[in-house]
Amino acid sequence: MTKLIIFTDLHMVPEGTTIIGLDPHQRLAAGIAHVNAHHADADLVIFTGDLTHRADRASYERLKGLLDTLTPQKAITIGNHDRRDVFLEVFADCPTDENGFVQQAIDLPDSRLLVLDTLFAPPYDYPNSHAGLLCKARMDWLDRQLASAGERPVMLFMHHPPHATGFTGMDMIRLVNEVEFYDLVKRHGNVLHIFAGHVHRTISGSSRGIPFSVFKSPVHQQPMPFDAPDASLSVDEPAAYGIAVMTDTGVLVHTEDYEIAAREAAVA
């Protein structure tokens, strides 16, 4: 069975910097140590964007040093807090497609994984570039990868959810071409599950009949009130990563709140 670990919204900052008093480096380091200790057998650890908070080179370099300590292999894409050019300067060995977008297809015995680049930039024209976009070149790439998947079910990994999640502020900066995206995905009919980040909340459900999972950040989380119009509001809640396991009948999705997770158990 394929086992995947999913991290999203790492928001790495330069040394000595915090976000609402939290240290992204410390929190992610604890998450990586937890994966190495308990999920070293994972087939892949996937990072779905917002790798840094302000897309500065120092933060990418700091992040790279941390990710190099992972025991399992990794796959990476970017989000709205990233800069494609700066990321690729530091992560020069990260695969890209033929147009230079940070996306790749990974074939495993029981599935095809498509890691998508939804960064709506350059130009970095805020607030538009905080939303997600799959331009024509990226949509054409997705079309080809879905068409050539053969008998393998496909799982998509992307930063921006391709549909509303119920949070007013975040839904204003979701994937802007969601109708086009779902028309393409539904036409092929082989997408088993969609994984995303961006919202800093644990969310699951289905859209247009396709199951999806959104995961929390290792750092700061979205406050729960749905109607908050400010997409930058953050609270200190436990850090988490996702776990996806392929089975004979589909995919199981779990969330590991690794900061508060207990391994020593008693009979209740």
Short mmCIF file of C-alpha atoms in Angstrom, two decimals, residues 2-207:
data_model
loop_
_atom_site.label_atom_id
_atom_site.label_comp_id
_atom_site.label_asym_id
_atom_site.label_seq_id
_atom_site.Cartn_x
_atom_site.Cartn_y
_atom_site.Cartn_z
CA THR A 2 1.22 3.49 -0.85
CA LYS A 3 1.63 5.80 2.14
CA LEU A 4 1.92 9.55 1.60
CA ILE A 5 2.62 12.32 4.11
CA ILE A 6 1.32 15.80 3.23
CA PHE A 7 2.60 19.06 4.68
CA THR A 8 1.25 22.44 3.64
CA ASP A 9 1.72 26.11 4.52
CA LEU A 10 5.16 25.92 6.13
CA HIS A 11 5.64 29.72 6.09
CA MET A 12 9.36 29.56 6.81
CA VAL A 13 10.94 32.83 7.98
CA PRO A 14 14.54 34.00 8.52
CA GLU A 15 16.27 33.02 11.75
CA GLY A 16 15.09 35.08 14.72
CA THR A 17 11.69 35.82 13.14
CA THR A 18 8.30 34.53 14.30
CA ILE A 19 4.68 34.55 13.13
CA ILE A 20 2.19 35.54 15.86
CA GLY A 21 4.94 34.55 18.28
CA LEU A 22 5.40 31.08 16.75
CA ASP A 23 8.64 29.75 15.28
CA PRO A 24 7.94 28.05 11.90
CA HIS A 25 11.37 26.40 11.89
CA GLN A 26 10.87 24.81 15.31
CA ARG A 27 7.37 23.60 14.49
CA LEU A 28 8.33 22.11 11.13
CA ALA A 29 11.47 20.53 12.61
CA ALA A 30 9.24 18.78 15.15
CA GLY A 31 6.99 17.57 12.34
CA ILE A 32 9.88 16.21 10.30
CA ALA A 33 11.29 14.47 13.36
CA HIS A 34 7.85 12.94 13.96
CA VAL A 35 7.67 11.67 10.38
CA ASN A 36 11.18 10.24 10.58
CA ALA A 37 10.32 8.48 13.83
CA HIS A 38 6.88 7.12 12.93
CA HIS A 39 6.51 7.20 9.12
CA ALA A 40 9.99 6.58 7.77
CA ASP A 41 8.36 3.93 5.55
CA ALA A 42 6.29 6.57 3.69
CA ASP A 43 6.65 6.40 -0.07
CA LEU A 44 6.72 10.17 -0.35
CA VAL A 45 6.34 13.37 1.65
CA ILE A 46 4.54 16.05 -0.39
CA PHE A 47 4.78 19.77 0.40
CA THR A 48 1.91 21.75 -1.13
CA GLY A 49 3.09 25.33 -1.11
CA ASP A 50 3.46 28.47 0.96
CA LEU A 51 6.90 27.15 1.73
CA THR A 52 8.01 30.55 3.03
CA HIS A 53 6.20 33.54 4.48
CA ARG A 54 7.79 36.29 2.35
CA ALA A 55 9.58 34.35 -0.41
CA ASP A 56 13.06 35.55 0.58
CA ARG A 57 16.16 33.53 -0.29
CA ALA A 58 17.27 33.20 3.34
CA SER A 59 14.00 31.48 4.24
CA TYR A 60 14.24 29.07 1.30
CA GLU A 61 17.81 28.20 2.25
CA ARG A 62 16.77 27.64 5.86
CA LEU A 63 13.89 25.45 4.69
CA LYS A 64 16.09 23.42 2.37
CA GLY A 65 18.43 22.54 5.22
CA LEU A 66 15.48 21.28 7.21
CA LEU A 67 13.88 19.28 4.39
CA ASP A 68 17.21 17.61 3.67
CA THR A 69 16.87 15.85 7.05
CA LEU A 70 13.75 13.95 5.93
CA THR A 71 14.12 10.18 5.74
CA PRO A 72 11.48 9.53 3.01
CA GLN A 73 11.72 11.05 -0.44
CA LYS A 74 9.93 14.37 -1.03
CA ALA A 75 8.01 16.24 -3.72
CA ILE A 76 7.43 19.99 -3.58
CA THR A 77 5.23 22.62 -5.15
CA ILE A 78 4.61 26.30 -4.39
CA GLY A 79 1.81 28.59 -3.21
CA ASN A 80 0.83 32.24 -3.13
CA HIS A 81 3.45 33.19 -0.51
CA ASP A 82 6.22 31.85 -2.76
CA ARG A 83 8.22 33.22 -5.67
CA ARG A 84 8.88 30.67 -8.37
CA ASP A 85 12.21 32.15 -9.43
CA VAL A 86 13.68 32.43 -5.93
CA PHE A 87 12.45 28.97 -4.99
CA LEU A 88 14.11 27.40 -8.04
CA GLU A 89 17.38 29.19 -7.35
CA VAL A 90 17.60 27.41 -3.99
CA PHE A 91 15.81 24.15 -4.88
CA ALA A 92 17.57 23.83 -8.21
CA ASP A 93 17.01 20.07 -8.38
CA CYS A 94 13.22 20.32 -7.96
CA PRO A 95 11.46 18.96 -11.06
CA THR A 96 9.49 21.37 -13.26
CA ASP A 97 7.39 20.87 -16.36
CA GLU A 98 8.50 21.91 -19.85
CA ASN A 99 7.31 25.47 -19.21
CA GLY A 100 9.17 25.90 -15.94
CA PHE A 101 6.17 25.46 -13.63
CA VAL A 102 6.83 23.62 -10.36
CA GLN A 103 4.73 20.57 -11.12
CA GLN A 104 5.39 16.93 -11.85
CA ALA A 105 3.79 13.54 -12.40
CA ILE A 106 4.86 10.68 -10.14
CA ASP A 107 3.82 7.14 -11.02
CA LEU A 108 3.52 4.61 -8.21
CA PRO A 109 2.37 0.99 -8.58
CA ASP A 110 -1.18 1.82 -7.48
CA SER A 111 -1.65 5.46 -8.48
CA ARG A 112 -0.45 8.51 -10.41
CA LEU A 113 0.30 11.60 -8.33
CA LEU A 114 0.06 15.00 -10.03
CA VAL A 115 1.69 17.83 -8.09
CA LEU A 116 0.34 21.13 -9.45
CA ASP A 117 1.71 24.70 -9.44
CA THR A 118 -1.23 27.07 -8.77
CA LEU A 119 0.79 30.27 -8.17
CA PHE A 120 -1.00 33.18 -9.91
CA ALA A 121 2.21 35.13 -10.59
CA PRO A 122 4.26 36.80 -11.95
CA PRO A 123 3.34 39.59 -12.04
CA TYR A 124 3.06 39.78 -8.26
CA ASP A 125 -0.03 41.97 -8.33
CA TYR A 126 -1.64 41.74 -4.90
CA PRO A 127 -4.29 40.80 -3.96
CA ASN A 128 -4.76 38.92 -7.25
CA SER A 129 -1.59 36.87 -6.87
CA HIS A 130 -2.84 35.47 -3.56
CA ALA A 131 -5.54 33.67 -5.54
CA GLY A 132 -4.71 30.52 -7.47
CA LEU A 133 -4.59 29.97 -11.21
CA LEU A 134 -3.94 27.12 -13.58
CA CYS A 135 -3.15 28.95 -16.83
CA LYS A 136 -3.64 27.39 -20.27
CA ALA A 137 -0.17 25.87 -20.30
CA ARG A 138 -0.72 24.25 -16.91
CA MET A 139 -4.22 23.10 -17.82
CA ASP A 140 -2.87 21.55 -21.02
CA TRP A 141 -0.21 19.75 -18.97
CA LEU A 142 -2.87 18.48 -16.55
CA ASP A 143 -4.99 17.32 -19.48
CA ARG A 144 -2.10 15.29 -20.91
CA GLN A 145 -1.19 13.75 -17.56
CA LEU A 146 -4.75 12.69 -16.85
CA ALA A 147 -5.11 11.28 -20.36
CA SER A 148 -1.95 9.17 -20.08
CA ALA A 149 -2.58 7.77 -16.58
CA GLY A 150 -3.82 4.48 -17.99
CA GLU A 151 -5.49 2.28 -15.37
CA ARG A 152 -3.93 4.18 -12.45
CA PRO A 153 -6.29 6.31 -10.33
CA VAL A 154 -4.99 9.87 -10.01
CA MET A 155 -4.50 11.98 -6.90
CA LEU A 156 -4.00 15.74 -7.29
CA PHE A 157 -1.88 17.83 -4.92
CA MET A 158 -2.18 21.62 -5.11
CA HIS A 159 -1.91 24.65 -2.89
CA HIS A 160 -5.21 26.43 -3.62
CA PRO A 161 -8.47 24.56 -3.13
CA PRO A 162 -10.34 24.49 -6.45
CA HIS A 163 -13.67 25.30 -4.78
CA ALA A 164 -15.14 27.22 -1.85
CA THR A 165 -14.40 25.90 1.64
CA GLY A 166 -16.81 28.08 3.63
CA PHE A 167 -14.27 30.65 4.87
CA THR A 168 -15.24 34.01 3.33
CA GLY A 169 -11.79 35.57 3.22
CA MET A 170 -9.99 32.48 1.95
CA ASP A 171 -12.68 31.68 -0.61
CA MET A 172 -12.03 35.05 -2.24
CA ILE A 173 -8.51 33.84 -3.07
CA ARG A 174 -9.17 30.22 -4.05
CA LEU A 175 -8.45 28.84 -7.54
CA VAL A 176 -10.02 31.38 -9.89
CA ASN A 177 -10.70 29.00 -12.79
CA GLU A 178 -12.40 26.31 -10.76
CA VAL A 179 -15.17 25.66 -13.33
CA GLU A 180 -12.65 25.04 -16.10
CA PHE A 181 -10.59 22.88 -13.74
CA TYR A 182 -13.52 20.67 -12.72
CA ASP A 183 -14.79 20.41 -16.30
CA LEU A 184 -11.41 18.96 -17.27
CA VAL A 185 -11.14 16.66 -14.26
CA LYS A 186 -14.69 15.36 -14.64
CA ARG A 187 -14.17 14.74 -18.35
CA HIS A 188 -11.33 12.32 -17.64
CA GLY A 189 -13.10 10.72 -14.69
CA ASN A 190 -9.99 9.20 -13.12
CA VAL A 191 -9.25 11.59 -10.23
CA LEU A 192 -9.65 9.68 -6.98
CA HIS A 193 -8.89 12.51 -4.53
CA ILE A 194 -7.79 16.16 -4.41
CA PHE A 195 -5.42 17.41 -1.69
CA ALA A 196 -4.89 21.12 -0.97
CA GLY A 197 -3.74 23.60 1.65
CA HIS A 198 -3.97 27.40 1.78
CA VAL A 199 -6.82 27.60 4.31
CA HIS A 200 -4.85 26.47 7.42
CA ARG A 201 -7.75 24.26 8.55
CA THR A 202 -8.62 20.56 8.46
CA ILE A 203 -11.46 20.28 5.94
CA SER A 204 -12.85 17.30 4.05
CA GLY A 205 -15.79 16.67 1.77
CA SER A 206 -16.52 16.47 -1.91
CA SER A 207 -16.99 18.92 -4.77
#
